Coordinates of C-alpha atoms and ligand atoms in Angstrom, one line a residue:
M1 CA -17.2 -35.0 -0.4
K2 CA -15.0 -32.0 0.4
H3 CA -14.0 -29.7 -2.4
T4 CA -10.4 -29.0 -3.3
K5 CA -8.9 -25.6 -4.0
I6 CA -8.4 -25.1 -7.8
N7 CA -4.8 -24.1 -7.2
D8 CA -4.2 -27.6 -5.8
L9 CA -6.1 -29.3 -8.5
L10 CA -4.0 -27.5 -11.1
G11 CA -1.0 -28.7 -9.3
G12 CA -2.2 -32.3 -10.0
K13 CA -3.7 -33.1 -6.5
G14 CA -6.3 -35.9 -7.1
L15 CA -5.2 -36.7 -10.6
L16 CA -7.2 -39.7 -12.0
H17 CA -9.5 -39.5 -9.0
E18 CA -12.9 -38.1 -8.4
V19 CA -12.6 -34.5 -7.2
K20 CA -15.0 -31.6 -6.4
A21 CA -14.4 -28.0 -7.2
K22 CA -16.4 -24.9 -6.2
G23 CA -16.1 -21.4 -7.6
W24 CA -17.4 -18.9 -10.1
V25 CA -17.8 -19.3 -13.8
K26 CA -15.4 -17.2 -15.8
T27 CA -16.7 -18.3 -19.2
F28 CA -18.8 -21.1 -20.7
R29 CA -17.6 -21.9 -24.1
N30 CA -19.5 -23.9 -26.8
N31 CA -21.9 -25.2 -24.2
Q32 CA -19.1 -27.6 -23.3
F33 CA -16.1 -25.9 -21.5
I34 CA -16.5 -24.1 -18.2
A35 CA -13.5 -22.0 -17.1
L36 CA -13.9 -22.1 -13.3
N37 CA -12.1 -19.9 -10.8
D38 CA -12.3 -20.0 -7.0
G39 CA -9.9 -17.1 -6.1
S40 CA -7.1 -19.4 -5.0
T41 CA -5.1 -18.7 -8.1
I42 CA -5.2 -16.5 -11.2
N43 CA -5.6 -19.7 -13.3
N44 CA -8.9 -21.3 -14.1
I45 CA -9.6 -25.0 -14.2
Q46 CA -11.3 -26.3 -17.3
C47 CA -14.4 -28.3 -16.6
V48 CA -15.7 -30.4 -19.6
V49 CA -19.5 -30.9 -19.7
D50 CA -21.1 -33.6 -21.8
L51 CA -24.2 -31.9 -23.1
D52 CA -26.3 -35.1 -23.2
K53 CA -25.7 -35.7 -19.5
F54 CA -27.3 -32.6 -18.2
P55 CA -30.8 -31.0 -18.6
A56 CA -30.7 -27.9 -20.9
E57 CA -32.5 -26.0 -18.1
L58 CA -29.6 -26.5 -15.8
L59 CA -26.9 -25.6 -18.3
K60 CA -28.8 -22.4 -19.1
K61 CA -28.0 -21.2 -15.6
V62 CA -24.2 -21.5 -16.2
H63 CA -23.3 -17.9 -17.0
T64 CA -20.2 -15.8 -16.4
G65 CA -20.3 -15.0 -12.6
A66 CA -22.5 -17.9 -11.5
A67 CA -21.5 -19.8 -8.4
I68 CA -21.3 -23.5 -9.1
S69 CA -20.0 -26.8 -7.8
V70 CA -18.7 -29.6 -10.1
R71 CA -17.8 -33.1 -9.3
G72 CA -16.0 -35.5 -11.7
T73 CA -12.7 -37.1 -12.6
L74 CA -9.5 -35.0 -12.8
V75 CA -7.7 -36.1 -16.0
E76 CA -4.8 -34.9 -18.1
S77 CA -6.0 -32.5 -20.7
Q78 CA -5.6 -33.0 -24.4
G79 CA -6.3 -29.4 -25.2
A80 CA -3.8 -26.6 -25.4
G81 CA -3.6 -24.2 -22.5
Q82 CA -4.0 -26.5 -19.5
N83 CA -2.4 -29.6 -18.0
V84 CA -5.5 -31.0 -16.3
E85 CA -9.3 -30.7 -16.6
I86 CA -12.3 -32.1 -14.8
Q87 CA -14.7 -34.4 -16.7
V88 CA -17.9 -33.3 -15.1
E89 CA -20.3 -35.9 -13.8
H90 CA -22.3 -33.7 -11.3
L91 CA -23.1 -30.0 -11.7
K92 CA -24.8 -27.8 -9.2
V93 CA -25.6 -24.1 -9.6
Y94 CA -25.7 -22.1 -6.3
G95 CA -26.4 -18.7 -7.6
E96 CA -26.9 -17.3 -11.1
A97 CA -25.6 -14.0 -12.4
N98 CA -28.1 -12.7 -15.0
P99 CA -25.9 -11.6 -17.9
E100 CA -28.3 -8.7 -18.6
E101 CA -27.5 -7.2 -15.2
Y102 CA -24.2 -8.6 -14.0
P103 CA -21.6 -5.8 -14.6
I104 CA -18.5 -7.9 -14.7
Q105 CA -18.6 -9.5 -18.1
P106 CA -15.5 -11.1 -19.8
K107 CA -14.3 -8.0 -21.5
K108 CA -11.9 -5.2 -20.6
H109 CA -13.5 -2.8 -18.2
S110 CA -12.1 0.7 -17.4
L111 CA -10.5 1.2 -14.0
E112 CA -13.0 4.1 -13.4
F113 CA -15.9 1.8 -14.0
L114 CA -14.4 -0.8 -11.7
R115 CA -13.9 1.7 -8.9
E116 CA -17.6 2.5 -9.0
N117 CA -18.1 -1.2 -8.5
A118 CA -15.5 -1.7 -5.8
H119 CA -17.6 -4.5 -4.3
L120 CA -17.6 -6.5 -7.6
R121 CA -14.2 -5.6 -9.1
I122 CA -12.5 -8.2 -6.9
R123 CA -14.1 -10.7 -9.3
T124 CA -11.9 -9.6 -12.2
N125 CA -8.6 -11.4 -12.9
M126 CA -6.7 -8.1 -12.4
F127 CA -8.1 -7.3 -8.9
G128 CA -7.8 -11.0 -7.9
A129 CA -4.1 -10.8 -8.7
I130 CA -3.6 -7.4 -7.0
M131 CA -5.3 -8.4 -3.8
R132 CA -3.5 -11.7 -3.6
V133 CA -0.2 -9.8 -4.0
R134 CA -1.4 -7.3 -1.3
S135 CA -2.2 -10.2 1.1
V136 CA 1.2 -11.9 0.5
L137 CA 3.0 -8.6 1.0
S138 CA 1.4 -7.9 4.3
Y139 CA 2.4 -11.4 5.5
A140 CA 5.9 -10.7 4.3
V141 CA 5.9 -7.4 6.4
H142 CA 5.1 -9.4 9.6
K143 CA 7.5 -12.2 8.6
Y144 CA 10.5 -9.8 8.1
F145 CA 10.1 -8.1 11.4
Q146 CA 9.2 -11.2 13.5
D147 CA 12.2 -13.0 12.0
N148 CA 14.4 -10.1 12.9
G149 CA 13.5 -9.7 16.6
F150 CA 10.9 -7.0 16.3
F151 CA 7.7 -7.0 18.4
Y152 CA 4.4 -6.0 16.9
F153 CA 2.9 -3.2 18.7
N154 CA -0.7 -1.8 18.1
A155 CA -0.7 2.0 18.1
P156 CA -4.0 3.6 19.2
I157 CA -6.4 4.7 16.4
I158 CA -8.1 7.4 18.5
T159 CA -5.5 9.8 19.8
G160 CA -5.0 13.3 21.2
S161 CA -1.7 13.8 19.4
D162 CA -1.0 15.1 15.9
A163 CA 2.3 13.4 15.2
E164 CA 3.1 15.3 12.1
G165 CA 1.8 18.6 13.2
A166 CA 0.4 19.0 9.6
G167 CA -3.2 19.5 10.7
E168 CA -4.6 16.8 8.5
M169 CA -6.6 15.1 11.2
F170 CA -10.1 13.8 11.2
R171 CA -11.8 14.8 14.4
V172 CA -13.4 12.1 16.5
T173 CA -16.4 13.2 18.5
N174 CA -19.2 11.7 20.4
L175 CA -21.2 14.9 20.5
D176 CA -24.7 15.0 19.0
L177 CA -24.1 17.4 16.1
N178 CA -27.8 18.1 15.9
N179 CA -27.9 19.0 19.5
L180 CA -24.6 20.4 20.5
P181 CA -24.0 21.3 24.2
R182 CA -23.6 25.0 24.7
T183 CA -21.8 27.1 27.3
E184 CA -23.7 30.0 28.9
E185 CA -22.2 32.3 26.2
G186 CA -23.7 30.1 23.5
K187 CA -20.4 28.5 22.4
I188 CA -20.0 24.8 21.8
D189 CA -19.1 23.2 25.1
F190 CA -16.3 20.8 24.2
K191 CA -16.1 19.5 27.8
E192 CA -18.2 16.5 26.9
D193 CA -16.4 15.9 23.6
F194 CA -14.9 12.4 23.7
F195 CA -15.3 12.4 27.4
G196 CA -13.8 15.8 27.8
K197 CA -10.8 15.5 25.4
T198 CA -10.3 16.6 21.8
T199 CA -9.4 13.5 19.9
N200 CA -8.5 12.6 16.3
L201 CA -8.0 9.6 14.1
T202 CA -4.3 8.8 14.1
V203 CA -2.1 10.2 11.3
S204 CA 0.8 8.0 12.4
G205 CA 1.7 5.7 15.2
Q206 CA 5.2 6.9 15.5
L207 CA 5.2 8.8 18.7
E208 CA 3.6 5.9 20.5
A209 CA 5.9 3.4 18.8
E210 CA 8.9 5.5 20.1
T211 CA 7.7 4.9 23.7
Y212 CA 7.5 1.2 23.1
A213 CA 10.9 1.1 21.4
M214 CA 12.4 2.6 24.5
A215 CA 11.5 -0.6 26.4
L216 CA 11.2 -3.4 23.9
G217 CA 14.1 -2.3 21.8
S218 CA 12.8 -3.1 18.3
V219 CA 9.1 -2.6 17.5
Y220 CA 6.8 -2.1 14.5
T221 CA 3.2 -1.1 14.0
F222 CA 1.3 -1.9 10.9
G223 CA -2.2 -0.5 11.0
P224 CA -4.6 2.0 9.4
T225 CA -3.8 5.7 9.5
F226 CA -6.0 8.6 8.4
R227 CA -5.3 11.9 6.8
A228 CA -7.8 14.5 5.8
E229 CA -6.1 14.9 2.4
N230 CA -8.4 17.2 0.5
S231 CA -6.6 16.6 -2.7
N232 CA -7.3 14.1 -5.5
T233 CA -3.9 12.7 -6.3
S234 CA -3.2 9.2 -7.5
R235 CA -0.8 8.7 -4.4
H236 CA -3.0 9.8 -1.5
L237 CA -5.9 8.2 0.3
A238 CA -7.8 9.5 3.4
E239 CA -7.4 6.0 4.9
F240 CA -4.2 4.1 4.3
W241 CA -2.1 1.4 6.0
M242 CA 1.3 2.4 7.4
I243 CA 4.3 0.2 8.4
E244 CA 6.3 1.9 11.1
P245 CA 9.3 0.2 12.7
E246 CA 11.1 2.0 15.5
V247 CA 14.5 0.9 16.9
A248 CA 16.3 1.9 20.1
F249 CA 20.1 2.7 19.7
N250 CA 19.8 2.9 15.9
N251 CA 21.1 6.0 14.1
L252 CA 20.1 7.4 10.7
D253 CA 22.5 5.1 8.8
D254 CA 21.1 2.0 10.6
N255 CA 17.6 3.3 9.7
M256 CA 18.5 3.6 6.0
D257 CA 20.0 0.1 6.1
L258 CA 16.9 -1.3 7.8
A259 CA 14.5 0.3 5.3
E260 CA 16.5 -0.8 2.3
D261 CA 16.9 -4.4 3.6
F262 CA 13.2 -4.5 4.5
I263 CA 11.9 -3.3 1.1
K264 CA 14.2 -5.8 -0.8
Y265 CA 13.0 -8.6 1.4
V266 CA 9.3 -8.1 0.9
I267 CA 9.7 -7.5 -2.9
N268 CA 11.8 -10.6 -3.2
Y269 CA 9.2 -12.5 -1.1
V270 CA 6.3 -11.7 -3.6
L271 CA 8.6 -12.4 -6.6
D272 CA 9.0 -15.8 -5.1
K273 CA 5.4 -16.5 -3.9
C274 CA 3.3 -14.6 -6.4
A275 CA 4.9 -15.7 -9.7
D276 CA 1.6 -16.3 -11.6
D277 CA -0.1 -13.2 -10.4
L278 CA 2.9 -11.0 -11.2
A279 CA 3.3 -12.6 -14.6
F280 CA -0.4 -11.8 -15.3
L281 CA 0.0 -8.2 -14.1
D282 CA 3.2 -7.8 -16.1
K283 CA 1.5 -9.0 -19.3
R284 CA -1.3 -6.5 -18.7
L285 CA 1.2 -3.7 -18.4
Q286 CA 3.2 -4.8 -21.4
D287 CA 0.0 -4.8 -23.5
E288 CA -0.7 -1.3 -22.3
E289 CA 2.8 -0.2 -23.1
K290 CA 2.3 -1.4 -26.7
T291 CA -0.5 1.2 -27.2
K292 CA 2.0 4.0 -26.4
P293 CA 4.4 5.7 -28.8
Q294 CA 7.8 4.0 -28.7
A295 CA 9.6 6.9 -26.9
E296 CA 7.1 6.8 -24.0
R297 CA 7.3 3.1 -23.4
S298 CA 8.9 1.8 -20.2
E299 CA 12.3 0.4 -20.6
M300 CA 11.7 -2.4 -18.2
T301 CA 8.9 -4.9 -17.6
L302 CA 7.3 -5.1 -14.2
L303 CA 9.3 -8.2 -13.2
E304 CA 12.5 -6.5 -14.4
K305 CA 11.7 -3.5 -12.2
L306 CA 11.1 -5.6 -9.2
R307 CA 14.3 -7.6 -9.7
F308 CA 16.2 -4.4 -10.2
V309 CA 15.2 -3.1 -6.8
V310 CA 16.1 -6.4 -5.1
D311 CA 19.5 -6.6 -6.8
N312 CA 20.8 -3.0 -6.7
N313 CA 21.8 -0.7 -4.0
F314 CA 19.6 2.3 -3.4
K315 CA 21.5 5.6 -4.1
R316 CA 22.0 7.6 -1.0
V317 CA 22.2 11.4 -1.6
S318 CA 22.1 14.3 0.8
Y319 CA 19.4 17.0 0.4
T320 CA 22.2 19.5 -0.3
E321 CA 23.7 17.3 -3.1
A322 CA 20.2 16.8 -4.5
V323 CA 19.6 20.6 -4.7
D324 CA 22.9 21.0 -6.5
I325 CA 21.8 18.4 -9.1
L326 CA 18.5 20.1 -9.5
R327 CA 20.1 23.5 -9.9
N328 CA 22.3 22.2 -12.7
S329 CA 19.4 20.3 -14.4
K330 CA 17.9 21.6 -17.6
P331 CA 14.2 22.6 -17.3
N332 CA 11.9 20.2 -18.9
K333 CA 11.4 21.1 -22.5
N334 CA 7.6 21.1 -22.5
K335 CA 7.7 23.6 -19.6
K336 CA 5.1 21.7 -17.7
F337 CA 7.6 21.1 -14.9
K338 CA 10.6 23.0 -14.0
Y339 CA 13.2 20.9 -12.3
I340 CA 15.2 23.8 -11.1
I341 CA 14.6 24.3 -7.4
D342 CA 14.1 27.7 -5.7
G343 CA 17.1 27.3 -3.6
W344 CA 18.5 25.6 -0.5
G345 CA 15.9 25.2 2.1
A346 CA 12.9 24.7 -0.2
D347 CA 10.9 21.5 0.0
L348 CA 11.2 19.2 -3.0
Q349 CA 8.2 19.0 -5.2
S350 CA 7.2 15.7 -6.7
E351 CA 8.6 16.8 -10.1
H352 CA 11.9 17.3 -8.4
E353 CA 11.8 13.9 -6.8
R354 CA 10.8 12.2 -10.1
Y355 CA 13.6 13.9 -11.9
L356 CA 16.2 12.6 -9.4
V357 CA 14.8 9.1 -9.4
E358 CA 13.7 8.6 -13.0
K359 CA 16.0 10.8 -15.0
H360 CA 19.1 11.4 -13.0
F361 CA 19.9 8.3 -11.0
K362 CA 17.5 5.9 -12.6
C363 CA 17.2 3.8 -9.4
P364 CA 15.6 4.1 -5.9
V365 CA 17.1 7.1 -4.0
I366 CA 17.4 7.8 -0.3
L367 CA 17.6 11.5 0.3
F368 CA 18.9 12.4 3.8
D369 CA 19.8 15.4 6.0
Y370 CA 17.0 17.8 5.1
P371 CA 16.7 21.4 6.3
A372 CA 15.2 21.4 9.8
E373 CA 12.7 24.0 8.8
I374 CA 10.7 21.8 6.5
K375 CA 10.6 18.7 8.7
A376 CA 8.7 17.7 11.8
F377 CA 9.7 18.7 15.3
Y378 CA 10.9 15.3 16.5
M379 CA 13.9 14.9 14.2
R380 CA 17.5 14.8 15.4
M381 CA 19.3 18.1 14.8
N382 CA 22.7 17.7 13.0
E383 CA 25.9 19.3 14.3
D384 CA 25.6 22.0 11.5
G385 CA 22.5 23.4 13.3
K386 CA 20.7 23.6 10.0
T387 CA 19.8 20.1 9.0
V388 CA 18.1 17.2 10.6
R389 CA 18.7 13.5 10.4
A390 CA 15.7 12.8 8.1
M391 CA 15.5 10.5 5.2
D392 CA 12.9 10.0 2.4
I393 CA 13.0 7.0 0.1
L394 CA 11.9 7.8 -3.5
F395 CA 10.8 5.2 -6.0
P396 CA 10.5 5.4 -9.7
G397 CA 6.9 5.9 -10.8
I398 CA 5.8 6.5 -7.2
G399 CA 7.9 9.2 -5.6
E400 CA 8.1 9.2 -1.8
I401 CA 7.5 5.7 -0.4
V402 CA 9.2 6.1 3.0
G403 CA 9.7 9.0 5.4
G404 CA 11.9 8.4 8.4
S405 CA 14.4 9.9 10.7
Q406 CA 16.7 9.6 13.7
R407 CA 14.7 11.1 16.6
E408 CA 15.9 14.0 18.8
E409 CA 16.7 12.2 22.0
R410 CA 18.1 15.2 24.0
Y411 CA 15.4 16.5 26.3
D412 CA 16.5 20.2 26.3
V413 CA 17.0 20.4 22.5
L414 CA 13.6 18.7 21.9
L415 CA 11.8 21.0 24.3
E416 CA 13.4 24.1 22.7
K417 CA 12.3 22.9 19.3
I418 CA 8.7 22.2 20.5
E419 CA 8.5 25.7 21.9
K420 CA 10.0 27.3 18.9
M421 CA 7.5 25.6 16.6
G422 CA 4.6 26.8 18.8
I423 CA 3.5 23.2 19.7
D424 CA 1.7 22.8 23.1
K425 CA 4.3 21.1 25.3
E426 CA 1.6 20.2 27.8
E427 CA 0.0 17.9 25.3
L428 CA 3.3 16.1 24.8
W429 CA 4.2 15.6 28.4
W430 CA 4.1 11.8 28.0
Y431 CA 6.4 12.0 24.9
L432 CA 8.9 14.2 26.7
D433 CA 9.0 11.7 29.5
T434 CA 10.8 9.3 27.1
R435 CA 13.6 11.9 27.0
K436 CA 13.5 12.6 30.7
F437 CA 13.9 9.0 31.8
G438 CA 16.5 6.8 30.2
T439 CA 16.7 8.5 26.9
A440 CA 18.7 7.0 24.1
P441 CA 19.3 7.5 20.4
H442 CA 16.6 5.8 18.3
S443 CA 15.3 5.9 14.8
G444 CA 12.4 4.6 12.6
F445 CA 10.4 5.2 9.5
G446 CA 6.9 5.1 8.0
L447 CA 6.2 3.3 4.8
G448 CA 2.8 3.7 3.1
F449 CA 1.7 0.1 2.5
E450 CA -0.4 1.1 -0.6
R451 CA 2.6 2.8 -2.2
L452 CA 4.5 -0.5 -1.8
V453 CA 1.6 -2.4 -3.3
L454 CA 1.5 0.1 -6.2
F455 CA 5.1 -0.5 -6.9
A456 CA 4.8 -4.3 -6.6
T457 CA 1.8 -4.6 -8.9
G458 CA 2.8 -1.9 -11.5
M459 CA -0.6 -0.1 -10.9
T460 CA -0.6 3.6 -11.2
N461 CA -3.5 4.8 -9.1
I462 CA -3.5 4.2 -5.3
R463 CA -7.3 3.7 -5.5
D464 CA -6.7 0.4 -7.3
V465 CA -4.5 -1.3 -4.6
I466 CA -6.8 -1.0 -1.6
P467 CA -10.1 -2.8 -1.3
F468 CA -12.3 0.1 -0.6
P469 CA -10.5 3.4 -1.3
R470 CA -11.4 6.4 0.9
T471 CA -10.9 9.7 -1.0
P472 CA -12.8 13.0 -0.9
Q473 CA -16.5 12.2 -1.8
N474 CA -15.8 8.5 -1.8
A475 CA -16.8 6.6 1.3
E476 CA -20.2 5.2 0.3
F477 CA -19.3 1.6 1.0
Ligands
ATP1 P1 3.5 12.9 0.8 O1 4.7 13.8 0.6 O2 3.5 11.9 -0.3 O3 2.2 13.6 1.0 P2 4.1 12.6 3.5 O4 5.5 13.1 3.6 O5 3.0 13.6 3.9 O6 3.8 12.0 2.1 P3 4.7 10.9 5.8 O7 4.1 11.7 6.9 O8 6.2 11.0 5.6 O9 4.0 11.3 4.4 O10 4.2 9.4 5.9 C1 5.0 8.3 5.7 C2 4.6 7.5 4.5 O11 3.2 7.3 4.4 C3 4.9 8.3 3.2 O12 6.2 8.2 2.8 C4 3.9 7.6 2.2 O13 4.5 6.3 1.8 C5 2.7 7.3 3.1 N1 1.6 8.2 2.9 C6 1.6 9.5 3.5 N2 0.4 10.1 3.2 C7 -0.3 9.1 2.5 C8 -1.6 9.1 2.0 N3 -2.5 10.2 2.1 N4 -2.1 8.0 1.3 C9 -1.3 7.0 1.2 N5 0.0 6.9 1.7 C10 0.5 8.0 2.3
MG2 MG1 1.6 14.4 2.8
MG3 MG1 6.5 14.1 1.8
MG4 MG1 7.3 12.2 4.4

């Protein structure tokens, strides 16, 4: 007989009938109650074993982590804590998990320990919940765009362009590093490198997405991006997933509207579809908060934070206004941070962003119209000749979650900017073509998917919301 997902059994599917369930043992209490989980839900099903019916040899194999199958009648449960349970008549053990060796025991493990066991941490309740939320969120991303007339476009992973011009690219080469081809002068001969081209792993699919938006109208990419971030922060990965919509004939205001509407939609979607997992993560957070001194505790629970984002407008503030606010702010008493900014034109540091979001406005903030000097070459120059139509969305507890802009659509202005910034225009000939032929205003943004998952799950380290985090010195498996 076919087995049924535990999520369905808990919903009462097959009640008073014979059912089969397969999964991994969470606990085996009093040699009588197996808490079984198959990953379909955070909740376990209780399987009641009659000691006399099964050989002791078999029951000895039922440990935390063992893979088993049970068959029996699904009945209403008399015990507290569950509505239904399985009265087990047949029990099969597929694979044991020796308790002396199996690292994931039913106790609280540190996040560091679990990161070292990234292949097994998914078996904990917490990582099960996080990764189910991540999966539902990625579905919501596609659903939002597909329902709103966007086409999904796959940007190349190997590319010759550095969209950000930030020099954070991983080089892709097919050269044999132990036997590099040399020129007559003894220099490395790059002619054979990636079939004669210098190529990198993509840092962003934006430039390519722009070319597609200029024909399909509204497009989005959602794929892996790579940055050689040689820093160990809790917000940066060397490999992360980015959501990048691009829309023809949209200006910066439309872009802000799109980003805000999109974020609200996907957060609302997980609130609706992941209630059990979010309740579990919320409880975990609240338990953690209780260990902190009163003054440091968060004012809102995770669910309240998520609902707040869905129900309230993001605050839209220009860079110039933000600098004024920061100038008038009091420096942090403990002197660890200074909120005061150097002056107009300086880039905001993360402590500035956190001050604006967490202390001053106490809500998500969209900062726009940044100084041209600190932003990438492709952003639309404003009439003031000093600022560009850029926007960053800042979230409490996270900082920057979105970076976007209206793009410079005027061929001459873009070319001048490229030359001024010392970028090789030959390499961007294809990009410049979009401005040469049928150019039009357009805008888009990049949202780091892991930062969204961080926010939705209440986790604080980006390494804990991606299955296998890639960070400096961390790419073993
Ligand atoms: P940050 O200031 O945090 O380094 P950025 O300004 O360099 O980010 P953008 O080039 O604007 O990043 O990329 C768009 C979005 O991609 C960011 O808003 C962020 O959500 C996400 N992102 C950027 N770099 C990383 C990274 N190394 N790991 C995870 N997400 C990232
Ligand atoms: Mg960066
Ligand atoms: Mg930034
Ligand atoms: Mg940015």
